[in-house]
Amino acid sequence: MTNEMTNEMLRAPAEVKYAAELDWLESIDDGPKPFSWRLSPRMVRLFVLGSERSDGLDREIPQKWFGDRGFVERSIVTLASDRGLLLIGDPGTGKSWLAELLAAAICRNSTLVVQGTAGTTEDHIKYSWNVSTVIAKGQSRESMIPSPIMTAMEQGVIGRFEELTRSTSDVQDALISILSEKYVSIPELDTDNTVFARPGFSIIATANSRDRGVNDLSSALKRRFNFVRIPVVTSKTSEAEIVRFRTAELLRRHRIELDVPPTLLDILLQSFADLRAAAASATSEDEKLESALSTAEQIGVLEDAILHSHFFGDRTLRAETLGGSLVGSLARRAPEDLAILNKYWHGVVEPRSQKDGGEWTSFLEGGRQTISTLS
Amino acid sequence: MSADMSPVVTTFDALRGQLLDAAEAFSGGGDTLSGILAGMVDDVDRMLREELEIFPVCHHSPASALAMTRRLRTKRPKVVYLELCEDLRPLLDELRNCRLPVALQAFATQLDGFPPGSGPLSVVAPVTEASAEYQAIAYALDTPGVELVLVDRSVDHVFQWLPGEPDGTASSGVEGVDGEEAALHGDAVGVEIGDLRPRFAELEAHLLHHGKVRHWSEWWDQYVEQPLTGADYDTYRQAMALIGSLFRRLRPTEDDRLAIDEERERYMWTRIREHLTASGADPADCLYVCGAFHAVSRVAEFGLAADAPPYAISPRTGTRWLYGLIPSSHSAIEAQFGLAQGSVSIAAATWAKAGRRGGVTPYRLEGQQGGRTRTKTVKTVKGSEPPATAGPAGDRLSGFLAAPPVLDGLDEDELRGWCVDIVRLARRGGYLASTADAIAVFETSILLAGLRGRARPTPYDFADAAVTCIEKDVVPGRRDVRRLCEILLGGDRIGAVGYDALPPLARDVYDRLEPLGLDLSRRTQQRVLLDLKANPELEPCSDVLWKLRYLLPDGAVRPIMGVRRLGERPIQESWDLAIGRHQRSIIELGYEGVTVEQVLEQRLRRTVWEPQATAGVALTAVADAILYLGGRRFADEFGNRAVELLATERTVDDAPEVLRRIRRLLAHYRATEPELPAWCEAFVTVGYAHYCTLLPTAFADDDTGVRQVGAMLGFLFTLESLALSLGCDRAQLELAVRQSHPEAPAKVALLWAAKTQLGLLPRDELRARCDELLSNPLVVPAFPLYLSGFVQALEPVPALAPFVVEALSKAFARLPDPVLLPWLPTLIMTLRKHVPELVPVLVREAGRTFPGGLAELDAWTPPWERPAVPIRQGRQTGEAGAAPGRSGPAAALLARHPQACDAVAALLGCPAEWPAAEVPEPGQVEVRELLARHPTTTGAIAALLDR
Ligand SMILES: Nc1ncnc2c1ncn2[C@@H]1O[C@H](COP(=O)(O)OP(=O)(O)O)[C@@H](O)[C@H]1O
Ligand SMILES: [Mg+2]
C-alpha cells in the first residue's frame, strides 16, 4: 500500500517514502521518548544520519542528511525542549530537507507546512473560515478551517514554517504568541474557543540567511527559537555523497536508467569548488555569481544534465551536456553572471583541459557553446 | 579471541568496542585481525611483566595526572625516568619560579653540523600543571632523595633525526594560527611527553565517526578519560597500553615516524640501563614515565632483561644550544599540537576539579607561582584511593568489574552555575540573553548528554547547548558564544616566566626599567610618559626603550611621542609598552647575549659584515651605533667598514642613500666633535675618487637612473670643499665630467648643469641650448625629460633653481597650444615620477620669481627678460625698493661683520660674495635700536660667552 502510494505521488513526503524504515525503527526502539514522539531522540538521529555497524542493527539505515552530526543533535534536543527550531543558512543547504526528515521521524507527519511569503497572513498560521459552511451553519468549530500550525498544536506534533523571514511582522507576531502561550483563542466563538497545544507540539522553521533583513526577526521571536546554522557543505566527499544520493533518487523517480560516471561527478564538484573559491575572494557583488553555489544547486545542474541527456540526447550523460547545464543554470544575470562564467571558462577550465585533457575537454566545449548561445 | 581480551577491556565496553571496531576496519579482517588482536594482548602483557615499572601517560590527560599522583603516593619511587630531552634537565629546577604553562626551550643560532640556512633551531616542550609529567617532576624535585632522570634524546638529536618534513613526533609551529596567545611558541618545533593519537587520518576519522564525536579531544574525553578517571592503577595501565598498542599496530606502512620512535626507545632504554648500572639503584624503586605509545615498544632494547647488543648513542653535532623557559599558553599548545580549541583548558578545569573533590592531593613544586593556592585545604579522603591490588592478572579487575566506574561528569550544581554564568557573560557580550536561556541551556545540556549516551553532560555538551540556545543569527560583540564558553570553562591560561628563571639579559632589562614603576609582567599595553627635562634620571630608561624598540618585534615597545635622531635630544617621550606580552621575544634575545647592548652590537656587526652589505647599510649601522650604543668605538668600526665597502662597490644604486646618510653624519660630527673622525675623512676622499671614476660610466649606462647620477654629483659638489681640503684634486672631477657623454635627455641636462657649476658652460650658453631645444619641433616632445634632469640637478647645483623656473616658463610661453597641451600631462607625470622631493624647491623658487597677484602680472617682466644692467644700477644708486633688505643698517651691520654669514654660506655650499655696497660708519642708531628691540639673541650670546 505504501509502495503504491509512493509510486503515485510525484514526490512522497519522507514519512511515506521511509515508512517501512520508520516502522521498523519504532519496533526496536526501547529508548525513552519525550512527549508523544514516535521515536526516541537517538533513533531520530539514527534515522537522519544513518546507522553504523557498531550500532549493531539488523538492518542498515541509510544516511539521509549529510552534515555535521552536531547540527542534527542540537536540532533534535531543541525539539525536545520547549523552544522552536530555526534552521538558518544559505539556500540549498538542505534545511527544508532536514526539517522534513525530523518531522517525519518524530511524528510521522512532515506535511503541516506553512510557506512564508510576503502574502502570508495571520490566517495561514491560525485559522480561517469556510464561508459556505458559515453561511449555512454559522460560526462554529465545524466551519473553521484550522491552519497547519493549529492542526499541529491540536495533535501535539511538529508544524513547519518555511522561509520564516519572508513573512511580514504581523505573522511573526502571531507566531510569538503561539510559541509562548501555546494556545490560540478563537474570539469569534462563544464556547470551545481556545485551542491548546498538546505536548509534543513544536515548530521547525527555516530561514534563508541570504535574505535576512527583509523582515528581520523581532528579538521576541528570536528568543523563542533556537538557531541552528547550517553551513554550505565544503567537504568534497560529503558533497559527492549528497549529490549521488539525490540523483539516484531522481533517476529512480523518472525511471531513468543512466549512469553518472564518477569522472563527471568529479568535474562537477571541482568546478563548484573553484567557483566558490572565486566567490569567496570576490570584492564586490558584481564579481560574484548570483547563485549561492549550494549543494542543491549542484544537484540541480546534474539533474538538468541528466534529464537533458535522457530526453533530448542519446541517454548517456556526457561532459558537454554537463558543461552546458552548468552554464545554463548558473548564468542568471546577464551580463554579470555570464562574464564571470566566461572568465572561469577561459581562466580555469581551458588550462585544465589542456593539462588534464579527458572529459575536461568536452566539458570545456559544452560550456563554451552555451556561453556563446546565451551572450 | 575476544575472550582473551575480556579481562582487560570489558570494563570499558565502549572503549573496547571502539578499538576492536577500528582494528577490524583497518586490518581487513580475517587472519590479520586476529594477528593484531593477539599482538595487542602480547604488548600489554609484555609491559606488565617488565621488571622496571612502566607508567604509560598521555598528554593533557587529567586521568593520567591523577593516576600518576596516586601511584607516586603509594609507590614513592626513588628514581623517576622521564621521556623528555635529557639536556633540558637543568631547566626543570626553574619551573617553580614560573607561572605555568611555560615551555622549556632550546635554541641555537650558531649551527655546526646542520645544513647552513636551516637555523635558528628552536625546540619547545610545554609544561602544564594538569599533566602527569608535572606531577612526576614536582614529586621528584621536592622529595628528598629522589632522583629525576630525563632519558629521551637530546634536542640536538631531535633535529638530527627530523625527517625531511618536520612533522614527526615533533610538530613544528603552526602557521596561520590566530591570536597572539596562540602564536606564543613562534615557529619552534614542539616536543611533548605522551603524544598519543592515531597515526593516520583515516583511523582518527573512523574513531570520531563511530564514536559520534566531533574531534579527537572529545573522543578521548568520552572513551578514555572519563572511564579512566576513577579506575585503579592496573586498569589504567592496561587501558592506556592497549590504546598505545592499537595505534602502534594500525599505522601506515610508510610511516617514517616509527623509525624515529624506535630510535628514541632504544635511546631511552640505553640511558636507563646506564643509569641503573652507574647508580646501583634497585629497579623495584624506579618508575619509567613515558607515552603509552612507547610503553608497548617492540624494540630489542626494551626491558631490563633485554639481551640486545649495546646501542651506540650517536654524538651530538657541534651546534651550541642555549636553554631557557618561555611563556606558553593553552591556546599555543592547542595550536602547536593540533588539539581542538579549548581542549587544554578543559583538561585543566577537569584537573582542578578533581583536586577540589579531594581523594588525592596533587604534587606541586614548592613556591610555584599562580594557579590554585588551595592545595593545602584539600584533604585526602581516606579510602577513596582505589587500591592497587597486587593479585594475579585474572583477578586484577574483579573489584572494578563489580562497581562500574563513576563517570566524572558534571554535577548538577556545577552545571547550573555554568548556565547562570554563561548567560551573564553573554549579556556582557551584547547578547539578549535571560534567565530563560540559562534554564534552556541547562535542559539542553542534559538532553544532549542523553542523546550522546553520556550519564552526565561534559563541558563539550554544555558548550553545544549554550550555542544552541543563545547564539542567534548575528554575533553582537567581539566574541561568539563558543568563545565565551571557553572563557567560562577556564579560558586560555597564559604562563609567565618568573624573574628568577629569566636569562640575564631579560633580568637586566627588567631591572633597568624598574624606575618607570610599571608592572612589566602585565599582559596589557601600558602607556608611560617620560618627562626627561623634569626627570633626567629617567634617561637611561629611555635609552633601554629605544634599544628594545630596535631589537624587538613591532608592538612590544612603541614610541607614541618622541624620536631618536642624530643631533636631537628628547625632552619628552611617551611610550606604549607591552613587554609582558612579548616576554618570549625578550627571553630569546637573552640567547644572543647578556645585555641588550651586546645583542645590538652583534646584530649591527652582523649586518655590516654580511656579504651583501653595502656602504649605505654600513652608514646606517654607524648612525645606529651612535644613537644606541654611544661612544666612538663601534661607530668607527662600522665607518671604516663603510669606506671599505664604498671603495669596492661596482654600482651606484646606493648613491642617494649614501649621500643622505654621510651628510647627516658629517653634520652630527661637526656639531659634536672637535674634528671629524678619520673614517669620515677617508670616506669623503674615497667617495670623491670613487664617484669621479664611475661618473662617465654612470652617465652612459642606461641602467643607472638619473637620480643616482644626481646623487653622485651631489656628493661631488656639496662635499667638494671638504674633499679638496683633504687633498683631492678638482681636475679629476673636471676630467670625469668632460669624459661623460650621456644620451638620455635627462642625463644630458644633468651634465649641462654640472658643467655650468664647474664653469665649463656659461649660463648664457645653457640658456641658448634650451632655447634651441624649444624651437626644434622634433625635440620638443623630449623636453620634459630634459626638465626632469634639470630638476634632479637642483640637488647638486641648487643655484640652478632660477634657471629651471625660467626654462619652464619659456616652455609655457613659447610652445604653441597644439604642442603644449598634449605635453602638459607628460610633464606633470615626469616630474611626479622622477623628482617628487625636488618639486617643492621648484615651486618655492617660482613663488619668488612670479608676482603674487594678478594685478601686478600685467606690468611684470620676467627677470631673464629684464636688461641685466638697470638692476645693478638701481642697487648701486641705493634705490630703495629694488632690492629691499640689501641695504640699510642691518645689511650694513652684516657687511661689516661678514664672518658669520660666510660660515653659513660655506656650510650651505654657496659662494660667499658681498655686493660692493657702501659701508656706513659704525655706531648707527638703527642697529642699537634693533638690538634693544630684540635683546634675546644678544643675551643668549652673552650667556654662552660667560660660560
Ligand atoms: N546536507 C544535505 N544532505 C542531504 N541532502 C541535501 C543536503 N543539502 C542539500 N541537499 C539536497 O538539496 C535539496 C534542496 O535542499 P533544501 O532542503 O530545499 O534546501 P534549503 O531549504 O536549505 O534551501 C534537498 O532536497 C536535498 O536533496
Ligand atoms: Mg527551503
PDB file of C-alpha atoms in Angstrom, chain A residues 86-93 95 163-166 206-214 216 227-232 292, chain B residues 472-474:
ATOM      1  CA  LEU A  86      15.035  27.702  13.345  1.00  0.00           C
ATOM      2  CA  LEU A  87      17.310  26.295  10.696  1.00  0.00           C
ATOM      3  CA  ILE A  88      19.172  29.141   9.108  1.00  0.00           C
ATOM      4  CA  GLY A  89      21.589  29.084   6.213  1.00  0.00           C
ATOM      5  CA  ASP A  90      22.196  29.700   2.563  1.00  0.00           C
ATOM      6  CA  PRO A  91      19.596  28.419   0.130  1.00  0.00           C
ATOM      7  CA  GLY A  92      20.052  24.829  -0.879  1.00  0.00           C
ATOM      8  CA  THR A  93      21.915  23.658   2.193  1.00  0.00           C
ATOM      9  CA  LYS A  95      17.366  22.968   5.651  1.00  0.00           C
ATOM     10  CA  GLU A 163      11.125  30.771   4.846  1.00  0.00           C
ATOM     11  CA  LEU A 164      10.112  32.437   8.064  1.00  0.00           C
ATOM     12  CA  THR A 165      11.965  35.658   7.342  1.00  0.00           C
ATOM     13  CA  ARG A 166       9.942  36.301   4.214  1.00  0.00           C
ATOM     14  CA  THR A 206      13.702  27.620   8.088  1.00  0.00           C
ATOM     15  CA  ALA A 207      15.204  30.933   7.103  1.00  0.00           C
ATOM     16  CA  ASN A 208      17.419  31.935   4.307  1.00  0.00           C
ATOM     17  CA  SER A 209      20.402  33.859   5.553  1.00  0.00           C
ATOM     18  CA  ARG A 210      20.766  35.494   2.158  1.00  0.00           C
ATOM     19  CA  ASP A 211      17.573  37.479   2.515  1.00  0.00           C
ATOM     20  CA  ARG A 212      17.846  38.175   6.184  1.00  0.00           C
ATOM     21  CA  GLY A 213      16.882  41.721   6.816  1.00  0.00           C
ATOM     22  CA  VAL A 214      13.887  41.653   4.509  1.00  0.00           C
ATOM     23  CA  ASP A 216      14.357  40.946  10.239  1.00  0.00           C
ATOM     24  CA  PHE A 227      19.017  28.853  15.891  1.00  0.00           C
ATOM     25  CA  VAL A 228      20.955  26.129  14.187  1.00  0.00           C
ATOM     26  CA  ARG A 229      23.085  27.462  11.405  1.00  0.00           C
ATOM     27  CA  ILE A 230      23.625  25.059   8.537  1.00  0.00           C
ATOM     28  CA  PRO A 231      26.742  25.929   6.561  1.00  0.00           C
ATOM     29  CA  VAL A 232      27.324  25.191   2.902  1.00  0.00           C
ATOM     30  CA  ALA A 292      24.854  30.688  -3.645  1.00  0.00           C
TER      31      ALA A 292
ATOM     32  CA  LYS B 472      21.199  33.727  17.067  1.00  0.00           C
ATOM     33  CA  ASP B 473      21.776  34.985  13.589  1.00  0.00           C
ATOM     34  CA  VAL B 474      24.481  37.527  14.345  1.00  0.00           C
TER      35      VAL B 474
END
